[in-house]
PDB file of C-alpha atoms in Angstrom:
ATOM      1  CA  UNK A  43     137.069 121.899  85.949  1.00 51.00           C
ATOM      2  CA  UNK A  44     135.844 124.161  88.613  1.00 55.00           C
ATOM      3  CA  UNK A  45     132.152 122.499  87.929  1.00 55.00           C
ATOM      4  CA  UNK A  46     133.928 118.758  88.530  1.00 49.00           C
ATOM      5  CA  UNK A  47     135.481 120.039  91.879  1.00 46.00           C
ATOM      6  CA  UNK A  48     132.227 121.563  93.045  1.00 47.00           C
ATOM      7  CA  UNK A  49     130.351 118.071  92.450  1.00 47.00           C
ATOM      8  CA  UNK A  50     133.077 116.249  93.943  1.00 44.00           C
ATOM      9  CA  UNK A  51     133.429 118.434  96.907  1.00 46.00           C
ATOM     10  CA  UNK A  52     129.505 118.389  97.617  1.00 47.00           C
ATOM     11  CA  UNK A  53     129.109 114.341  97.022  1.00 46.00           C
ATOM     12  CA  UNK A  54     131.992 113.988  99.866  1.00 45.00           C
ATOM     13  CA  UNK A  55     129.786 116.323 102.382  1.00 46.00           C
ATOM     14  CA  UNK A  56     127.071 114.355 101.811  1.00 48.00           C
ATOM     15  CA  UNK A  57     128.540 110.957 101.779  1.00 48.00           C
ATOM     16  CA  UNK A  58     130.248 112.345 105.065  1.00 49.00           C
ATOM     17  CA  UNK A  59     126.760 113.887 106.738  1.00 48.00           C
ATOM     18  CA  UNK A  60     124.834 110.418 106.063  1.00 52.00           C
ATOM     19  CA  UNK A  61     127.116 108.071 108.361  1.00 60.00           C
ATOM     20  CA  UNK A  62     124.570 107.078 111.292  1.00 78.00           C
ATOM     21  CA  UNK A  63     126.164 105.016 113.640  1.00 93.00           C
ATOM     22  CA  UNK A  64     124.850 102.162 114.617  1.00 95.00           C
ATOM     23  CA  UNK A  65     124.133 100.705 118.607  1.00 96.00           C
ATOM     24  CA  UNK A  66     123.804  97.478 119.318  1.00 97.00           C
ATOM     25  CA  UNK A  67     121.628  96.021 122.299  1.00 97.00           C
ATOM     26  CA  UNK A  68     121.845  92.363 124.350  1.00 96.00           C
ATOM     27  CA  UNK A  69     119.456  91.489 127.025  1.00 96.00           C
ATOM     28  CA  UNK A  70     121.445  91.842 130.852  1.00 92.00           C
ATOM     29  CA  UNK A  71     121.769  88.552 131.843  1.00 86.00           C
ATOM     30  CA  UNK A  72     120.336  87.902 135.700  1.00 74.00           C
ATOM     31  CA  UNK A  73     123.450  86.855 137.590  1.00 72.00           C
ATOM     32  CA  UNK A  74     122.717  84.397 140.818  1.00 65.00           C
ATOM     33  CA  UNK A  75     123.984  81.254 142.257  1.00 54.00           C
ATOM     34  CA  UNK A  76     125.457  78.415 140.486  1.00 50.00           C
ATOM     35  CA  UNK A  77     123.443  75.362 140.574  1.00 50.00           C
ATOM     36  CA  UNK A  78     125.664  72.219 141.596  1.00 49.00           C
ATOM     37  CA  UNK A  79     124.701  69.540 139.075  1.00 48.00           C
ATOM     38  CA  UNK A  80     125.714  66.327 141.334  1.00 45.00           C
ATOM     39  CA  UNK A  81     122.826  65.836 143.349  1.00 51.00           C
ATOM     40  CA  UNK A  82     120.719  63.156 141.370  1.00 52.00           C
ATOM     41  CA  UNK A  83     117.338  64.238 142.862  1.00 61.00           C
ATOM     42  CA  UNK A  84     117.423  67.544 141.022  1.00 81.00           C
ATOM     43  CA  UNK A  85     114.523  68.493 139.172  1.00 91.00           C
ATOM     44  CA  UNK A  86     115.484  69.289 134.985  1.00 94.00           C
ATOM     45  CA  UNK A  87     113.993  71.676 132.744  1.00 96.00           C
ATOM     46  CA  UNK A  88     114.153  71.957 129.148  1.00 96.00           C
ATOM     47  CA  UNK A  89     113.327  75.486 127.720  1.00 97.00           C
ATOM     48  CA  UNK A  90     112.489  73.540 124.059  1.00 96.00           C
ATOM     49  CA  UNK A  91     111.448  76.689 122.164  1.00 97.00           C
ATOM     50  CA  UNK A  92     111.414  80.788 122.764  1.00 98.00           C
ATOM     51  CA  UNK A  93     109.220  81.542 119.315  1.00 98.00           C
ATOM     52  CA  UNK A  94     109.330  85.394 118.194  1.00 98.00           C
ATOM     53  CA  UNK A  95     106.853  86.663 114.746  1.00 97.00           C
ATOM     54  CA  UNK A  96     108.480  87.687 111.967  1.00 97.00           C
ATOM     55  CA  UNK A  97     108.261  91.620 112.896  1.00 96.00           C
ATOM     56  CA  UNK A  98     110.504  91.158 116.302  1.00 97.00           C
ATOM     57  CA  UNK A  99     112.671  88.264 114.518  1.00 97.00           C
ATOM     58  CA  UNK A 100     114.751  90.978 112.203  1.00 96.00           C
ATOM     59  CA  UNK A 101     117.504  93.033 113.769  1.00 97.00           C
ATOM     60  CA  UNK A 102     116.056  95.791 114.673  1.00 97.00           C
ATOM     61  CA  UNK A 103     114.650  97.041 117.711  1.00 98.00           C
ATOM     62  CA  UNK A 104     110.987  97.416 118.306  1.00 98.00           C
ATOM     63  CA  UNK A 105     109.042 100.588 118.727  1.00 97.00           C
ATOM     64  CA  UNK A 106     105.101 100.952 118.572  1.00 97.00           C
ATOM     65  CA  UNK A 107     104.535 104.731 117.137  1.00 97.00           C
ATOM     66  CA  UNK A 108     100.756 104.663 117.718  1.00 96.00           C
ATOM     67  CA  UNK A 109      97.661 101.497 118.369  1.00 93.00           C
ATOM     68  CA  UNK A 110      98.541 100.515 114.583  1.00 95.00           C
ATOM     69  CA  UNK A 111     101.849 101.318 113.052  1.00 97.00           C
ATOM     70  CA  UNK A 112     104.959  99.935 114.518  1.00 97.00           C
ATOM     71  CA  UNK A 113     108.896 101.011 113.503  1.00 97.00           C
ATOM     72  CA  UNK A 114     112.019  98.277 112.955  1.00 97.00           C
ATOM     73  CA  UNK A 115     114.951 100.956 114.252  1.00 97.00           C
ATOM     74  CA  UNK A 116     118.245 100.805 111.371  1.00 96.00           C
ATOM     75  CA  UNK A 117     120.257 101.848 113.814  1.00 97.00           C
ATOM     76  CA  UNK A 118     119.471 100.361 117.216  1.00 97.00           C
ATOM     77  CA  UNK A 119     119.998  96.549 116.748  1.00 98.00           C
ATOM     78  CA  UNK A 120     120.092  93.517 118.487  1.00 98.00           C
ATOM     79  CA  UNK A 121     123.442  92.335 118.985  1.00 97.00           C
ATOM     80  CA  UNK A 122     122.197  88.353 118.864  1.00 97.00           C
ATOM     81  CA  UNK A 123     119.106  86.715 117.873  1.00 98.00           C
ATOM     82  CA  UNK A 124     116.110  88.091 119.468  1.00 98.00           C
ATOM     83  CA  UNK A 125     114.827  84.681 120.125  1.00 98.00           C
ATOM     84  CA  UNK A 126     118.328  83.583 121.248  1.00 97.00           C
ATOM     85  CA  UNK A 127     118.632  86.365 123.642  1.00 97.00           C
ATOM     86  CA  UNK A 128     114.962  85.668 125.456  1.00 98.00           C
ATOM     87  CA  UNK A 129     116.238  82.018 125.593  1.00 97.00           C
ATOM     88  CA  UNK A 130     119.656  82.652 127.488  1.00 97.00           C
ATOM     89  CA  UNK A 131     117.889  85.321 129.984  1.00 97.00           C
ATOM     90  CA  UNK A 132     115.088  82.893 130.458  1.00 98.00           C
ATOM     91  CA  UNK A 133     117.413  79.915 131.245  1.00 97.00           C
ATOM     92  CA  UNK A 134     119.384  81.859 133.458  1.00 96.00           C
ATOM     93  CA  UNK A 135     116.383  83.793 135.119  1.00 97.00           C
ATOM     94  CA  UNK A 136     114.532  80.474 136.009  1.00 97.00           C
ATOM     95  CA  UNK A 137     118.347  78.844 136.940  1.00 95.00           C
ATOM     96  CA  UNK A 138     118.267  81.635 139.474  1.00 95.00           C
ATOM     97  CA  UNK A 139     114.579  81.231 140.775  1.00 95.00           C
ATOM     98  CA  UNK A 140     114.340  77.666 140.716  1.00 95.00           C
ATOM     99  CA  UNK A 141     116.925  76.032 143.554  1.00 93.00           C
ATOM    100  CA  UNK A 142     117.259  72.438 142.984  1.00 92.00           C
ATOM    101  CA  UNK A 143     116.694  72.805 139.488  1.00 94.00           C
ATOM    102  CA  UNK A 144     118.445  71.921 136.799  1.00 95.00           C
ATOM    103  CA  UNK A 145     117.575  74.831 133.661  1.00 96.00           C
ATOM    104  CA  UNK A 146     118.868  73.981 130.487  1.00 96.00           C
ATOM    105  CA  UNK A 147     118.207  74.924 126.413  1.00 95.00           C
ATOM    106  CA  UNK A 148     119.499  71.594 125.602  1.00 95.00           C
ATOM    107  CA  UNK A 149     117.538  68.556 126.171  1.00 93.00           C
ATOM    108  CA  UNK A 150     118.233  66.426 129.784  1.00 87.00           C
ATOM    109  CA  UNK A 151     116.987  63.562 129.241  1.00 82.00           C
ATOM    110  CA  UNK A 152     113.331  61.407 129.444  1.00 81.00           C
ATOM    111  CA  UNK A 153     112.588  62.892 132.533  1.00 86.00           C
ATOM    112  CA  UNK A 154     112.426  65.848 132.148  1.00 93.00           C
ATOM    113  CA  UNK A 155     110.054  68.990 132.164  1.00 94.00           C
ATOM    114  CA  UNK A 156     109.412  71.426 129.111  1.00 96.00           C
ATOM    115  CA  UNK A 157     108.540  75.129 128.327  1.00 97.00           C
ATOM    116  CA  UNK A 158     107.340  76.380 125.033  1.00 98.00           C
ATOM    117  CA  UNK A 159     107.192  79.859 125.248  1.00 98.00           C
ATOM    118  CA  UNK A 160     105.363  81.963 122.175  1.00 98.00           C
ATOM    119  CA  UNK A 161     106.287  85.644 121.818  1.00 98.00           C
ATOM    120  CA  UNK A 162     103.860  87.856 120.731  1.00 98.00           C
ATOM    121  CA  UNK A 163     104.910  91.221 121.725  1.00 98.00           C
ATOM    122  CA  UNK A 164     108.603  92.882 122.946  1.00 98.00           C
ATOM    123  CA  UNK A 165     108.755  96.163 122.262  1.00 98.00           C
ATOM    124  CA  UNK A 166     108.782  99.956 123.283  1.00 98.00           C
ATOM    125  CA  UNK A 167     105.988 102.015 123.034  1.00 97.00           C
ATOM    126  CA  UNK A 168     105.081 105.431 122.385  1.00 96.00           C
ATOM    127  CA  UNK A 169     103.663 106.290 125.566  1.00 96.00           C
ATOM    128  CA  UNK A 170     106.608 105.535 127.600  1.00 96.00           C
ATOM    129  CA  UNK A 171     105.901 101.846 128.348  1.00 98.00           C
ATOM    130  CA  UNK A 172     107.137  98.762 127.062  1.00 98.00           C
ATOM    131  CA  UNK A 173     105.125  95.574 126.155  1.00 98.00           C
ATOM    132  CA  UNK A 174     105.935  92.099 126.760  1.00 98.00           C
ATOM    133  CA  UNK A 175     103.244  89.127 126.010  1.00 98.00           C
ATOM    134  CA  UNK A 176     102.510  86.349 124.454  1.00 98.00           C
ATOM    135  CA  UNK A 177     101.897  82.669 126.061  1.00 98.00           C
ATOM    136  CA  UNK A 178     103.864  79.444 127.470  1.00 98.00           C
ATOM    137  CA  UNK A 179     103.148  76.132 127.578  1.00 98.00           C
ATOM    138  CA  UNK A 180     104.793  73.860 130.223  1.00 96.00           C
ATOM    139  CA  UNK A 181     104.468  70.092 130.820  1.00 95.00           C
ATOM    140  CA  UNK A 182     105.856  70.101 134.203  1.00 88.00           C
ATOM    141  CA  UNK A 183     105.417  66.159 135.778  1.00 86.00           C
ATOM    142  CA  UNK A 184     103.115  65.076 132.643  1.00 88.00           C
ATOM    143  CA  UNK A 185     100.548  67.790 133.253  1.00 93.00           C
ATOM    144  CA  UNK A 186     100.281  70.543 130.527  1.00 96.00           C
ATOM    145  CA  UNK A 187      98.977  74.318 132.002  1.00 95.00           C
ATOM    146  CA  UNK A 188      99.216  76.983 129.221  1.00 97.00           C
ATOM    147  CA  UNK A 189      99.075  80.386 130.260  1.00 97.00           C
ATOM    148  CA  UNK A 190      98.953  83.810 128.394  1.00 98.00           C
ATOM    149  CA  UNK A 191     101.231  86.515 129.569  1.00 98.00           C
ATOM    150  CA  UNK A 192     101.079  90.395 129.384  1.00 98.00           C
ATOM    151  CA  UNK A 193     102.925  93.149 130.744  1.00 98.00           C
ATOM    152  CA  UNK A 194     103.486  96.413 130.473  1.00 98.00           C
ATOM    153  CA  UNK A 195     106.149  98.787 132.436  1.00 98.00           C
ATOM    154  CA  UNK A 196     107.124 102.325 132.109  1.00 98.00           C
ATOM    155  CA  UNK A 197     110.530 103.170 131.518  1.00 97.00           C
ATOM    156  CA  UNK A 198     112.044 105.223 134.110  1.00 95.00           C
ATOM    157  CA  UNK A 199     114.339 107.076 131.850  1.00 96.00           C
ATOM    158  CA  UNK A 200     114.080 108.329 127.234  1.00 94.00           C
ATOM    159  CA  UNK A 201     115.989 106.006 125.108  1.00 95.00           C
ATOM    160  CA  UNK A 202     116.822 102.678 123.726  1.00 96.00           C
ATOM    161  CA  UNK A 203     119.414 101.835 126.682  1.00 96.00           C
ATOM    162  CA  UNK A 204     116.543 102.161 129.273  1.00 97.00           C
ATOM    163  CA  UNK A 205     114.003 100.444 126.776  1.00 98.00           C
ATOM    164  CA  UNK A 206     115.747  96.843 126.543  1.00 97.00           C
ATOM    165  CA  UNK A 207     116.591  97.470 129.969  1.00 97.00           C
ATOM    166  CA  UNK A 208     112.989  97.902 130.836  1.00 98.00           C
ATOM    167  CA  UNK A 209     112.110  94.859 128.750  1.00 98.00           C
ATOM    168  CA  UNK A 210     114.782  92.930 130.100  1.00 97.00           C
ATOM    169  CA  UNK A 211     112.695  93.905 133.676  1.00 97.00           C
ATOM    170  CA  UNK A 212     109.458  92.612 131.972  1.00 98.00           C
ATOM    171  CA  UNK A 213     110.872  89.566 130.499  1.00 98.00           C
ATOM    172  CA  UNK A 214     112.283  88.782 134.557  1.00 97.00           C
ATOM    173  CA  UNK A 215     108.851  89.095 135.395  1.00 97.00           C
ATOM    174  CA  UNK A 216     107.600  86.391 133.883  1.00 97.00           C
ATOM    175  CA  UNK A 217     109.799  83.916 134.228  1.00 97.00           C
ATOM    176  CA  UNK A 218     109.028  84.859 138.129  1.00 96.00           C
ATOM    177  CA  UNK A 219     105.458  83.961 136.869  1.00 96.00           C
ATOM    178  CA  UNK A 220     106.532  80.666 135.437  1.00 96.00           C
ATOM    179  CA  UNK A 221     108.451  79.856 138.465  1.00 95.00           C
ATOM    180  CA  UNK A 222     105.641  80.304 140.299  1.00 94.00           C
ATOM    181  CA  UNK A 223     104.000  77.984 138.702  1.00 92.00           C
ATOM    182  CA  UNK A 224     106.378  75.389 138.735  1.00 91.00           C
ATOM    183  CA  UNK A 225     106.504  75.402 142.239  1.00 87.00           C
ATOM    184  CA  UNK A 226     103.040  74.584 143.140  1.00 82.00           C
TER     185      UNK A 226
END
């Protein structure tokens, strides 16, 4: 009996000592003006796609541990959609950036310009930097200009709260890029 109680005792203190709690992350969403959608000579956008690989697509956060290996975290997750979140923050970074535009993720209408953005990197790093690239394609008035993106920032502070914030920073950055562009 004594044996039974042992077991029983020591499967409960290790049941008990293996509970990890898991955090979960969202992208901070840039706050700005509100556009007002009644002027007709507004200018629309159409953020079609925000495409992520497989690796970044699961619900795990990011982390490259050395030039080769990278680790999906258990623990620290995304609280939406990777893809979803880059979306929203994109759409509301280029709302913000782009007076007299209209931003949307849903189709305007036939006259209307796209982005196609492609995701190829969004994740921490073991140096202390964080890695956002990839490459967007935009038909803005019926001409197409593809351009690669890649940044990398330090974090200022250890951890996975400063990480997506320092991402979220990145990802800011280049829809400041894309902006740019737009408004040549």
């Amino acid at each position: 009996m004594k044996k039974w109680l042992v077991l029983v005792a020591a499967c409960l203190l290790a049941a008990c000592s293996t509970t990890e709690n898991k955090t979960y992350y969202q992208l901070p969403i840039a706050t700005g003006t509100v556009q007002n959608g009644a002027s007709t000579s507004q200018r629309m956008l159409w953020i079609e796609q925000v495409s992520i690989p497989d690796f970044l697509a699961g619900s795990g956060v990011v982390y490259q541990t050395s030039d080769v290996q990278y680790v999906i975290a258990s623990n620290n997750l995304w609280a939406s959609p990777l893809d979803q979140q880059l979306r929203t923050a994109l759409v509301s970074n280029l709302s913000n950036q782009l007076p007299g535009w209209v931003v949307s993720s849903q189709p305007l209408g036939s006259d209307q310009d796209t982005l196609n953005v492609s995701v190829s990197g969004f994740h921490g790093r073991y140096d202390g930097k964080v890695v956002v690239s990839g490459e967007w394609l935009l038909n803005h008035q019926g001409q197409l200009t593809k351009r690669p993106f890649h940044i990398e920032l330090a974090q200022q502070q250890d951890g996975y709260d400063a990480m997506v914030k320092t991402l979220a920073q990145a990802w800011s950055q280049e829809a400041a890029s894309i902006a740019r562009t737009i408004n040549r």
